PDB file of C-alpha atoms in Angstrom:
ATOM      1  CA  MET A  16     -16.939  10.398  46.885  1.00  0.00           C
ATOM      2  CA  GLY A  17     -19.712   7.852  46.614  1.00  0.00           C
ATOM      3  CA  GLU A  18     -17.290   5.304  45.201  1.00  0.00           C
ATOM      4  CA  ASN A  19     -14.933   5.826  48.136  1.00  0.00           C
ATOM      5  CA  ALA A  20     -17.787   5.464  50.598  1.00  0.00           C
ATOM      6  CA  SER A  21     -18.944   2.247  48.975  1.00  0.00           C
ATOM      7  CA  PHE A  22     -15.407   0.885  49.075  1.00  0.00           C
ATOM      8  CA  TRP A  23     -15.024   1.521  52.805  1.00  0.00           C
ATOM      9  CA  GLU A  24     -18.520   0.207  53.494  1.00  0.00           C
ATOM     10  CA  SER A  25     -17.778  -2.988  51.589  1.00  0.00           C
ATOM     11  CA  LEU A  26     -14.469  -3.300  53.446  1.00  0.00           C
ATOM     12  CA  ILE A  27     -16.098  -2.872  56.847  1.00  0.00           C
ATOM     13  CA  TYR A  28     -19.452  -4.602  56.329  1.00  0.00           C
ATOM     14  CA  ALA A  29     -18.375  -7.329  53.905  1.00  0.00           C
ATOM     15  CA  HIS A  30     -18.113  -9.792  56.768  1.00  0.00           C
ATOM     16  CA  PRO A  31     -20.853 -10.435  59.252  1.00  0.00           C
ATOM     17  CA  THR A  32     -20.278  -9.218  62.780  1.00  0.00           C
ATOM     18  CA  CYS A  33     -19.687 -11.692  65.558  1.00  0.00           C
ATOM     19  CA  THR A  34     -22.990 -12.409  67.230  1.00  0.00           C
ATOM     20  CA  THR A  35     -21.707 -15.260  69.351  1.00  0.00           C
ATOM     21  CA  TRP A  36     -18.210 -15.930  70.648  1.00  0.00           C
ATOM     22  CA  LYS A  37     -16.531 -19.302  70.965  1.00  0.00           C
ATOM     23  CA  GLN A  38     -16.811 -20.660  74.455  1.00  0.00           C
ATOM     24  CA  GLU A  39     -13.750 -22.857  74.285  1.00  0.00           C
ATOM     25  CA  ALA A  40     -10.262 -21.386  74.143  1.00  0.00           C
ATOM     26  CA  GLU A  41      -7.730 -22.089  71.413  1.00  0.00           C
ATOM     27  CA  GLY A  42      -5.195 -24.865  71.831  1.00  0.00           C
ATOM     28  CA  SER A  43      -1.955 -24.624  73.765  1.00  0.00           C
ATOM     29  CA  ILE A  44       0.092 -24.127  70.581  1.00  0.00           C
ATOM     30  CA  TYR A  45      -1.695 -20.836  69.864  1.00  0.00           C
ATOM     31  CA  HIS A  46      -1.090 -19.531  73.381  1.00  0.00           C
ATOM     32  CA  LEU A  47       2.555 -20.639  73.239  1.00  0.00           C
ATOM     33  CA  ALA A  48       2.971 -18.650  70.024  1.00  0.00           C
ATOM     34  CA  SER A  49       1.468 -15.560  71.688  1.00  0.00           C
ATOM     35  CA  ILE A  50       3.806 -15.896  74.679  1.00  0.00           C
ATOM     36  CA  LEU A  51       6.808 -16.178  72.353  1.00  0.00           C
ATOM     37  CA  PHE A  52       5.714 -13.016  70.534  1.00  0.00           C
ATOM     38  CA  VAL A  53       5.407 -11.085  73.794  1.00  0.00           C
ATOM     39  CA  VAL A  54       8.786 -12.237  75.097  1.00  0.00           C
ATOM     40  CA  GLY A  55      10.455 -11.818  71.704  1.00  0.00           C
ATOM     41  CA  PHE A  56       9.509  -8.154  71.396  1.00  0.00           C
ATOM     42  CA  MET A  57      11.297  -7.464  74.693  1.00  0.00           C
ATOM     43  CA  GLY A  58      14.695  -7.969  73.059  1.00  0.00           C
ATOM     44  CA  GLY A  59      17.419  -5.323  73.136  1.00  0.00           C
ATOM     45  CA  SER A  60      19.706  -3.855  70.502  1.00  0.00           C
ATOM     46  CA  GLY A  61      23.004  -5.016  69.109  1.00  0.00           C
ATOM     47  CA  PHE A  62      23.935  -8.377  67.654  1.00  0.00           C
ATOM     48  CA  PHE A  63      22.812 -10.461  70.595  1.00  0.00           C
ATOM     49  CA  GLY A  64      19.601  -8.477  70.917  1.00  0.00           C
ATOM     50  CA  LEU A  65      18.806  -9.226  67.273  1.00  0.00           C
ATOM     51  CA  LEU A  66      19.551 -12.905  67.802  1.00  0.00           C
ATOM     52  CA  TYR A  67      17.180 -12.895  70.769  1.00  0.00           C
ATOM     53  CA  VAL A  68      14.384 -11.168  68.843  1.00  0.00           C
ATOM     54  CA  PHE A  69      14.612 -13.211  65.627  1.00  0.00           C
ATOM     55  CA  SER A  70      14.908 -16.531  67.460  1.00  0.00           C
ATOM     56  CA  LEU A  71      11.808 -16.004  69.617  1.00  0.00           C
ATOM     57  CA  LEU A  72       9.747 -14.404  66.841  1.00  0.00           C
ATOM     58  CA  GLY A  73      10.702 -17.246  64.517  1.00  0.00           C
ATOM     59  CA  LEU A  74       9.549 -19.813  67.061  1.00  0.00           C
ATOM     60  CA  GLY A  75       6.333 -17.828  67.536  1.00  0.00           C
ATOM     61  CA  PHE A  76       5.575 -17.809  63.801  1.00  0.00           C
ATOM     62  CA  LEU A  77       6.402 -21.523  63.621  1.00  0.00           C
ATOM     63  CA  CYS A  78       3.921 -22.270  66.404  1.00  0.00           C
ATOM     64  CA  SER A  79       1.318 -20.139  64.628  1.00  0.00           C
ATOM     65  CA  SER A  80       1.900 -22.143  61.436  1.00  0.00           C
ATOM     66  CA  VAL A  81       1.408 -25.416  63.293  1.00  0.00           C
ATOM     67  CA  TRP A  82      -1.750 -24.034  64.921  1.00  0.00           C
ATOM     68  CA  ALA A  83      -3.139 -22.900  61.536  1.00  0.00           C
ATOM     69  CA  TRP A  84      -2.361 -26.300  59.991  1.00  0.00           C
ATOM     70  CA  LEU A  85      -3.754 -28.498  62.757  1.00  0.00           C
ATOM     71  CA  ASP A  86      -6.521 -26.518  64.478  1.00  0.00           C
ATOM     72  CA  VAL A  87      -7.777 -23.842  62.084  1.00  0.00           C
ATOM     73  CA  CYS A  88      -7.074 -25.754  58.866  1.00  0.00           C
ATOM     74  CA  ALA A  89      -6.594 -22.452  57.018  1.00  0.00           C
ATOM     75  CA  ALA A  90      -4.066 -22.510  54.217  1.00  0.00           C
ATOM     76  CA  ASP A  91      -3.683 -18.701  54.038  1.00  0.00           C
ATOM     77  CA  ILE A  92      -2.999 -18.311  57.770  1.00  0.00           C
ATOM     78  CA  PHE A  93      -0.516 -21.174  57.600  1.00  0.00           C
ATOM     79  CA  SER A  94       1.197 -19.696  54.524  1.00  0.00           C
ATOM     80  CA  TRP A  95       1.681 -16.207  55.966  1.00  0.00           C
ATOM     81  CA  ASN A  96       2.988 -17.454  59.301  1.00  0.00           C
ATOM     82  CA  PHE A  97       5.328 -19.903  57.623  1.00  0.00           C
ATOM     83  CA  ILE A  98       6.706 -17.147  55.365  1.00  0.00           C
ATOM     84  CA  LEU A  99       7.339 -14.944  58.399  1.00  0.00           C
ATOM     85  CA  PHE A 100       9.035 -17.871  60.133  1.00  0.00           C
ATOM     86  CA  ALA A 101      11.321 -18.337  57.114  1.00  0.00           C
ATOM     87  CA  ILE A 102      12.217 -14.610  57.110  1.00  0.00           C
ATOM     88  CA  CYS A 103      13.113 -14.711  60.832  1.00  0.00           C
ATOM     89  CA  PHE A 104      15.167 -17.856  60.286  1.00  0.00           C
ATOM     90  CA  VAL A 105      17.158 -16.255  57.444  1.00  0.00           C
ATOM     91  CA  GLN A 106      17.737 -13.111  59.530  1.00  0.00           C
ATOM     92  CA  PHE A 107      18.909 -15.244  62.468  1.00  0.00           C
ATOM     93  CA  ILE A 108      21.440 -17.047  60.250  1.00  0.00           C
ATOM     94  CA  TYR A 109      22.653 -13.729  58.814  1.00  0.00           C
ATOM     95  CA  VAL A 110      23.165 -12.108  62.234  1.00  0.00           C
ATOM     96  CA  THR A 111      24.896 -15.270  63.494  1.00  0.00           C
ATOM     97  CA  TYR A 112      27.304 -15.076  60.578  1.00  0.00           C
ATOM     98  CA  GLN A 113      28.029 -11.429  61.397  1.00  0.00           C
ATOM     99  CA  VAL A 114      28.721 -12.286  65.043  1.00  0.00           C
ATOM    100  CA  ARG A 115      31.103 -15.059  64.054  1.00  0.00           C
ATOM    101  CA  SER A 116      32.882 -12.796  61.568  1.00  0.00           C
ATOM    102  CA  VAL A 117      33.471 -10.222  64.344  1.00  0.00           C
ATOM    103  CA  SER A 118      35.875 -12.370  66.342  1.00  0.00           C
ATOM    104  CA  PHE A 119      39.101 -11.263  67.987  1.00  0.00           C
ATOM    105  CA  ASP A 120      42.139 -12.726  69.654  1.00  0.00           C
ATOM    106  CA  ARG A 121      41.984 -13.329  73.391  1.00  0.00           C
ATOM    107  CA  GLU A 122      43.723 -10.085  74.337  1.00  0.00           C
ATOM    108  CA  PHE A 123      41.474  -7.964  72.133  1.00  0.00           C
ATOM    109  CA  GLN A 124      38.417  -9.767  73.472  1.00  0.00           C
ATOM    110  CA  GLU A 125      39.534  -9.077  77.050  1.00  0.00           C
ATOM    111  CA  LEU A 126      40.211  -5.447  76.143  1.00  0.00           C
ATOM    112  CA  TYR A 127      36.705  -5.126  74.723  1.00  0.00           C
ATOM    113  CA  SER A 128      35.116  -6.686  77.808  1.00  0.00           C
ATOM    114  CA  ALA A 129      37.107  -4.514  80.216  1.00  0.00           C
ATOM    115  CA  LEU A 130      37.094  -1.122  78.483  1.00  0.00           C
ATOM    116  CA  PHE A 131      34.756  -0.783  75.499  1.00  0.00           C
ATOM    117  CA  GLN A 132      31.795  -3.029  76.297  1.00  0.00           C
ATOM    118  CA  PRO A 133      30.921  -1.193  79.561  1.00  0.00           C
ATOM    119  CA  LEU A 134      30.659   1.988  77.468  1.00  0.00           C
ATOM    120  CA  GLY A 135      28.097   0.352  75.181  1.00  0.00           C
ATOM    121  CA  ILE A 136      30.399   0.122  72.162  1.00  0.00           C
ATOM    122  CA  SER A 137      29.118  -2.410  69.634  1.00  0.00           C
ATOM    123  CA  LEU A 138      31.296  -5.105  68.134  1.00  0.00           C
ATOM    124  CA  THR A 139      31.069  -3.521  64.681  1.00  0.00           C
ATOM    125  CA  VAL A 140      32.476  -0.216  65.974  1.00  0.00           C
ATOM    126  CA  TYR A 141      35.114  -2.056  67.990  1.00  0.00           C
ATOM    127  CA  ARG A 142      36.147  -3.966  64.870  1.00  0.00           C
ATOM    128  CA  LYS A 143      36.919  -0.663  63.113  1.00  0.00           C
ATOM    129  CA  ILE A 144      39.091   0.350  66.080  1.00  0.00           C
ATOM    130  CA  VAL A 145      40.937  -2.981  66.057  1.00  0.00           C
ATOM    131  CA  LEU A 146      41.497  -2.913  62.298  1.00  0.00           C
ATOM    132  CA  CYS A 147      43.002   0.572  62.643  1.00  0.00           C
ATOM    133  CA  CYS A 148      45.846  -0.919  64.720  1.00  0.00           C
ATOM    134  CA  ASP A 149      46.153  -3.883  62.325  1.00  0.00           C
ATOM    135  CA  ALA A 150      44.819  -6.198  65.078  1.00  0.00           C
ATOM    136  CA  GLU A 151      48.325  -6.431  66.503  1.00  0.00           C
ATOM    137  CA  VAL A 152      49.474  -6.481  70.122  1.00  0.00           C
ATOM    138  CA  VAL A 153      53.104  -5.352  70.563  1.00  0.00           C
ATOM    139  CA  THR A 154      55.445  -6.859  73.161  1.00  0.00           C
ATOM    140  CA  LEU A 155      57.826  -4.682  75.173  1.00  0.00           C
ATOM    141  CA  GLU A 156      60.398  -6.602  77.193  1.00  0.00           C
ATOM    142  CA  LYS A 157      61.432  -5.720  80.715  1.00  0.00           C
ATOM    143  CA  GLU A 158      63.694  -2.641  81.055  1.00  0.00           C
ATOM    144  CA  HIS A 159      63.211  -1.777  77.381  1.00  0.00           C
ATOM    145  CA  CYS A 160      62.100   1.750  76.567  1.00  0.00           C
ATOM    146  CA  TYR A 161      58.875   2.601  74.808  1.00  0.00           C
ATOM    147  CA  ALA A 162      59.998   6.225  74.461  1.00  0.00           C
ATOM    148  CA  MET A 163      63.153   8.172  75.318  1.00  0.00           C
ATOM    149  CA  GLN A 164      63.172  11.756  76.518  1.00  0.00           C
ATOM    150  CA  GLY A 165      64.029  14.224  73.772  1.00  0.00           C
ATOM    151  CA  LYS A 166      64.501  11.504  71.127  1.00  0.00           C
ATOM    152  CA  THR A 167      61.334   9.505  70.382  1.00  0.00           C
ATOM    153  CA  PRO A 168      58.821  11.232  68.076  1.00  0.00           C
ATOM    154  CA  ILE A 169      55.150  11.364  69.007  1.00  0.00           C
ATOM    155  CA  ASP A 170      53.716   9.407  66.088  1.00  0.00           C
ATOM    156  CA  LYS A 171      51.254   6.995  67.701  1.00  0.00           C
ATOM    157  CA  LEU A 172      48.807   6.434  70.541  1.00  0.00           C
ATOM    158  CA  SER A 173      49.257   3.281  72.627  1.00  0.00           C
ATOM    159  CA  LEU A 174      47.131   1.505  75.222  1.00  0.00           C
ATOM    160  CA  LEU A 175      48.751  -0.798  77.759  1.00  0.00           C
ATOM    161  CA  VAL A 176      47.168  -4.262  77.857  1.00  0.00           C
ATOM    162  CA  SER A 177      49.387  -5.958  80.438  1.00  0.00           C
ATOM    163  CA  GLY A 178      52.461  -5.135  82.515  1.00  0.00           C
ATOM    164  CA  ARG A 179      53.631  -1.884  84.104  1.00  0.00           C
ATOM    165  CA  ILE A 180      55.446   1.140  82.627  1.00  0.00           C
ATOM    166  CA  ARG A 181      57.647   3.541  84.611  1.00  0.00           C
ATOM    167  CA  VAL A 182      57.633   7.215  83.594  1.00  0.00           C
ATOM    168  CA  THR A 183      60.708   9.310  84.406  1.00  0.00           C
ATOM    169  CA  VAL A 184      62.146  12.739  83.557  1.00  0.00           C
ATOM    170  CA  ASP A 185      65.922  13.212  83.759  1.00  0.00           C
ATOM    171  CA  GLY A 186      66.031   9.980  85.731  1.00  0.00           C
ATOM    172  CA  GLU A 187      63.469  11.217  88.255  1.00  0.00           C
ATOM    173  CA  PHE A 188      60.396   9.037  88.771  1.00  0.00           C
ATOM    174  CA  LEU A 189      57.017  10.576  87.936  1.00  0.00           C
ATOM    175  CA  HIS A 190      54.393   7.835  87.978  1.00  0.00           C
ATOM    176  CA  TYR A 191      53.464   4.367  86.746  1.00  0.00           C
ATOM    177  CA  ILE A 192      51.252   3.384  83.847  1.00  0.00           C
ATOM    178  CA  PHE A 193      49.037   0.378  84.491  1.00  0.00           C
ATOM    179  CA  PRO A 194      46.931  -1.851  82.189  1.00  0.00           C
ATOM    180  CA  LEU A 195      44.015  -0.165  80.397  1.00  0.00           C
ATOM    181  CA  GLN A 196      45.841   3.188  80.547  1.00  0.00           C
ATOM    182  CA  PHE A 197      47.275   5.071  77.579  1.00  0.00           C
ATOM    183  CA  LEU A 198      51.051   5.325  77.405  1.00  0.00           C
ATOM    184  CA  ASP A 199      51.171   8.703  75.689  1.00  0.00           C
ATOM    185  CA  SER A 200      47.837  10.436  76.225  1.00  0.00           C
ATOM    186  CA  PRO A 201      49.362  13.761  77.474  1.00  0.00           C
ATOM    187  CA  GLU A 202      51.667  13.919  74.463  1.00  0.00           C
ATOM    188  CA  TRP A 203      48.794  13.075  72.115  1.00  0.00           C
ATOM    189  CA  ASP A 204      46.546  15.732  73.624  1.00  0.00           C
ATOM    190  CA  SER A 205      49.261  18.407  73.558  1.00  0.00           C
ATOM    191  CA  LEU A 206      49.617  18.278  69.758  1.00  0.00           C
ATOM    192  CA  ARG A 207      47.259  19.292  66.995  1.00  0.00           C
ATOM    193  CA  PRO A 208      46.792  16.835  64.104  1.00  0.00           C
ATOM    194  CA  THR A 209      49.170  18.822  61.894  1.00  0.00           C
ATOM    195  CA  GLU A 210      51.865  19.297  64.546  1.00  0.00           C
ATOM    196  CA  GLU A 211      54.841  17.119  65.372  1.00  0.00           C
ATOM    197  CA  GLY A 212      56.707  16.644  68.621  1.00  0.00           C
ATOM    198  CA  ILE A 213      58.999  14.452  70.675  1.00  0.00           C
ATOM    199  CA  PHE A 214      58.610  12.851  74.077  1.00  0.00           C
ATOM    200  CA  GLN A 215      59.752  14.880  77.073  1.00  0.00           C
ATOM    201  CA  VAL A 216      59.599  11.829  79.347  1.00  0.00           C
ATOM    202  CA  THR A 217      61.122   8.374  79.279  1.00  0.00           C
ATOM    203  CA  LEU A 218      58.812   5.364  79.410  1.00  0.00           C
ATOM    204  CA  THR A 219      60.473   2.132  80.557  1.00  0.00           C
ATOM    205  CA  ALA A 220      58.917  -1.300  81.006  1.00  0.00           C
ATOM    206  CA  GLU A 221      59.233  -2.497  84.604  1.00  0.00           C
ATOM    207  CA  THR A 222      57.856  -5.895  83.580  1.00  0.00           C
ATOM    208  CA  ASP A 223      57.213  -7.638  80.292  1.00  0.00           C
ATOM    209  CA  CYS A 224      54.468  -5.527  78.727  1.00  0.00           C
ATOM    210  CA  ARG A 225      51.952  -5.848  75.934  1.00  0.00           C
ATOM    211  CA  TYR A 226      50.314  -2.848  74.318  1.00  0.00           C
ATOM    212  CA  VAL A 227      48.144  -1.853  71.364  1.00  0.00           C
ATOM    213  CA  ALA A 228      49.409   0.991  69.163  1.00  0.00           C
ATOM    214  CA  TRP A 229      47.472   3.156  66.697  1.00  0.00           C
ATOM    215  CA  ARG A 230      49.539   5.140  64.212  1.00  0.00           C
ATOM    216  CA  ARG A 231      48.791   8.846  64.457  1.00  0.00           C
ATOM    217  CA  LYS A 232      47.853   9.557  60.830  1.00  0.00           C
ATOM    218  CA  LYS A 233      45.839   6.377  60.484  1.00  0.00           C
ATOM    219  CA  LEU A 234      43.898   7.098  63.663  1.00  0.00           C
ATOM    220  CA  TYR A 235      43.079  10.636  62.557  1.00  0.00           C
ATOM    221  CA  LEU A 236      41.724   9.251  59.283  1.00  0.00           C
ATOM    222  CA  LEU A 237      39.486   6.936  61.311  1.00  0.00           C
ATOM    223  CA  PHE A 238      38.306   9.918  63.372  1.00  0.00           C
ATOM    224  CA  ALA A 239      37.471  11.830  60.201  1.00  0.00           C
ATOM    225  CA  LYS A 240      35.325   8.973  58.900  1.00  0.00           C
ATOM    226  CA  HIS A 241      33.618   8.138  62.200  1.00  0.00           C
ATOM    227  CA  ARG A 242      32.925  11.072  64.507  1.00  0.00           C
ATOM    228  CA  PHE A 243      31.517   8.745  67.148  1.00  0.00           C
ATOM    229  CA  ILE A 244      34.903   7.005  67.468  1.00  0.00           C
ATOM    230  CA  SER A 245      36.577  10.415  67.657  1.00  0.00           C
ATOM    231  CA  ARG A 246      34.341  11.432  70.569  1.00  0.00           C
ATOM    232  CA  LEU A 247      34.920   8.060  72.229  1.00  0.00           C
ATOM    233  CA  PHE A 248      38.710   8.433  72.152  1.00  0.00           C
ATOM    234  CA  SER A 249      38.428  12.050  73.294  1.00  0.00           C
ATOM    235  CA  ILE A 250      36.577  10.881  76.403  1.00  0.00           C
ATOM    236  CA  LEU A 251      38.981   8.000  77.057  1.00  0.00           C
ATOM    237  CA  ILE A 252      42.065  10.174  76.603  1.00  0.00           C
ATOM    238  CA  GLY A 253      40.647  12.950  78.779  1.00  0.00           C
ATOM    239  CA  SER A 254      39.851  10.503  81.562  1.00  0.00           C
ATOM    240  CA  ASP A 255      43.313   8.967  81.259  1.00  0.00           C
ATOM    241  CA  ILE A 256      45.004  12.370  81.530  1.00  0.00           C
ATOM    242  CA  ALA A 257      42.934  13.174  84.607  1.00  0.00           C
ATOM    243  CA  GLU A 258      44.118   9.952  86.260  1.00  0.00           C
ATOM    244  CA  LYS A 259      47.734  10.830  85.491  1.00  0.00           C
ATOM    245  CA  LEU A 260      47.289  14.312  86.936  1.00  0.00           C
ATOM    246  CA  TYR A 261      45.897  12.816  90.126  1.00  0.00           C
ATOM    247  CA  ALA A 262      48.849  10.420  90.241  1.00  0.00           C
ATOM    248  CA  LEU A 263      51.182  13.410  89.967  1.00  0.00           C
ATOM    249  CA  ASN A 264      49.408  15.402  92.670  1.00  0.00           C
ATOM    250  CA  ASP A 265      51.989  14.462  95.288  1.00  0.00           C
ATOM    251  CA  ARG A 266      54.762  15.566  92.948  1.00  0.00           C
ATOM    252  CA  VAL A 267      53.673  19.208  93.049  1.00  0.00           C
ATOM    253  CA  HIS A 268      55.367  21.169  95.851  1.00  0.00           C
ATOM    254  CA  VAL A 269      54.859  24.780  96.756  1.00  0.00           C
ATOM    255  CA  GLY A 270      57.407  26.682  98.793  1.00  0.00           C
ATOM    256  CA  LYS A 271      60.986  27.816  98.445  1.00  0.00           C
ATOM    257  CA  GLY A 272      61.726  25.033  96.006  1.00  0.00           C
ATOM    258  CA  PHE A 273      58.941  24.898  93.418  1.00  0.00           C
ATOM    259  CA  ARG A 274      58.778  21.644  91.498  1.00  0.00           C
ATOM    260  CA  TYR A 275      56.365  21.278  88.599  1.00  0.00           C
ATOM    261  CA  ASP A 276      56.440  17.688  87.342  1.00  0.00           C
ATOM    262  CA  ILE A 277      53.263  17.548  85.235  1.00  0.00           C
ATOM    263  CA  ARG A 278      53.540  15.764  81.876  1.00  0.00           C
ATOM    264  CA  LEU A 279      51.001  17.966  80.116  1.00  0.00           C
ATOM    265  CA  PRO A 280      52.991  18.957  78.186  1.00  0.00           C
ATOM    266  CA  ASN A 281      56.044  20.717  79.715  1.00  0.00           C
ATOM    267  CA  PHE A 282      58.335  19.712  82.569  1.00  0.00           C
ATOM    268  CA  TYR A 283      59.431  22.496  84.896  1.00  0.00           C
ATOM    269  CA  HIS A 284      62.127  21.981  87.513  1.00  0.00           C
ATOM    270  CA  VAL A 285      62.391  25.300  89.296  1.00  0.00           C
ATOM    271  CA  SER A 286      64.214  26.347  92.430  1.00  0.00           C
ATOM    272  CA  LEU A 287      63.204  29.872  93.329  1.00  0.00           C
ATOM    273  CA  PRO A 288      63.895  30.851  96.944  1.00  0.00           C
ATOM    274  CA  GLU A 289      62.605  34.396  96.314  1.00  0.00           C
ATOM    275  CA  THR A 290      59.444  33.438  94.476  1.00  0.00           C
ATOM    276  CA  PRO A 291      56.278  33.665  96.595  1.00  0.00           C
ATOM    277  CA  PRO A 292      54.250  30.471  96.962  1.00  0.00           C
ATOM    278  CA  VAL A 293      52.098  29.673  93.964  1.00  0.00           C
ATOM    279  CA  GLN A 294      48.935  27.688  94.231  1.00  0.00           C
ATOM    280  CA  PRO A 295      49.289  24.549  92.042  1.00  0.00           C
ATOM    281  CA  SER A 296      45.577  24.464  91.290  1.00  0.00           C
ATOM    282  CA  HIS A 297      46.056  27.526  89.072  1.00  0.00           C
ATOM    283  CA  HIS A 298      48.391  25.586  86.800  1.00  0.00           C
ATOM    284  CA  LEU A 299      46.566  22.296  86.554  1.00  0.00           C
ATOM    285  CA  GLN A 300      43.649  23.542  84.535  1.00  0.00           C
ATOM    286  CA  ARG A 301      43.388  21.315  81.515  1.00  0.00           C
ATOM    287  CA  GLY A 302      41.848  24.098  79.405  1.00  0.00           C
ATOM    288  CA  SER A 303      45.279  25.755  78.968  1.00  0.00           C
ATOM    289  CA  PRO A 304      47.890  22.999  79.330  1.00  0.00           C
ATOM    290  CA  ARG A 305      50.622  24.908  77.467  1.00  0.00           C
ATOM    291  CA  ARG A 306      50.415  27.985  79.661  1.00  0.00           C
ATOM    292  CA  LYS A 307      53.534  28.679  81.657  1.00  0.00           C
ATOM    293  CA  PRO A 308      53.031  29.423  85.410  1.00  0.00           C
ATOM    294  CA  MET A 309      52.929  33.154  86.085  1.00  0.00           C
ATOM    295  CA  GLY A 310      55.957  34.529  87.906  1.00  0.00           C
ATOM    296  CA  VAL A 311      58.066  31.369  87.455  1.00  0.00           C
ATOM    297  CA  THR A 312      61.318  31.344  85.543  1.00  0.00           C
ATOM    298  CA  ASN A 313      61.568  28.433  83.171  1.00  0.00           C
ATOM    299  CA  CYS A 314      64.989  26.967  83.945  1.00  0.00           C
ATOM    300  CA  SER A 315      64.521  23.670  82.228  1.00  0.00           C
ATOM    301  CA  SER A 316      61.652  23.459  79.749  1.00  0.00           C
ATOM    302  CA  PHE A 317      61.156  20.739  77.172  1.00  0.00           C
ATOM    303  CA  SER A 318      58.289  21.532  74.862  1.00  0.00           C
ATOM    304  CA  THR A 319      56.529  18.815  72.948  1.00  0.00           C
ATOM    305  CA  GLN A 320      55.598  21.200  70.191  1.00  0.00           C
TER     306      GLN A 320
END
């Protein structure tokens, strides 16, 4: 115990206390270094936040090295600050290389800026999403079909980048799909990972379209490896389905002729003059999308299961 006490006493009292303080301030280089340290520690996260932090801290340590060399003339202070400057410089080069390696084509860059960046998705996470679709944007010419009712299997999830898609059932118009909307989110959400199904709607390009497609099995493997990406797509798909339901709100009629044109997942075309009016809000609950409306005869039902 005495040895420990003597160690701490020697550590504390080895140097004389300051009896007088310097009247003159340090040079401008020292104060510039301090300002750079303060501003540098205000950096954010992500690649660009790291670039901000390492660049300003590196400049601060460089100024401290110059101050130690010219004003203090202390080799140890100069050495430590110069070593820290070198570490920040190496880290800056490394992060810059990572930023340059995470580069995308123009359409993927625009997609990131419009959809994923506002959600706070980093470029590294976005790169995993892009690699899952093989970094490919597919072209769909005007009046060509993306999916045909009762024929096309549900084996992928696609996001429209440009153009406009028309959705129809038995030749009857349902709604449009616009850029930054999923083409097949209701079909995707209506199936479990182990289930298979076919489209119950026809999707036709009204203009020349470009879309990104993720294969179903490959995307589920990505979800299994990265739960954050799984939650991200769950939110995006849920929001997309909600927008489609709002777009179909005018297609729901209650009265002698009941028409149920919702894509999630069944299409009901019912004409029941004797059926009492049914409130559509009871059948638009997303928690049970496969539930058939009570008291309604299913005359024409196409299940995606």
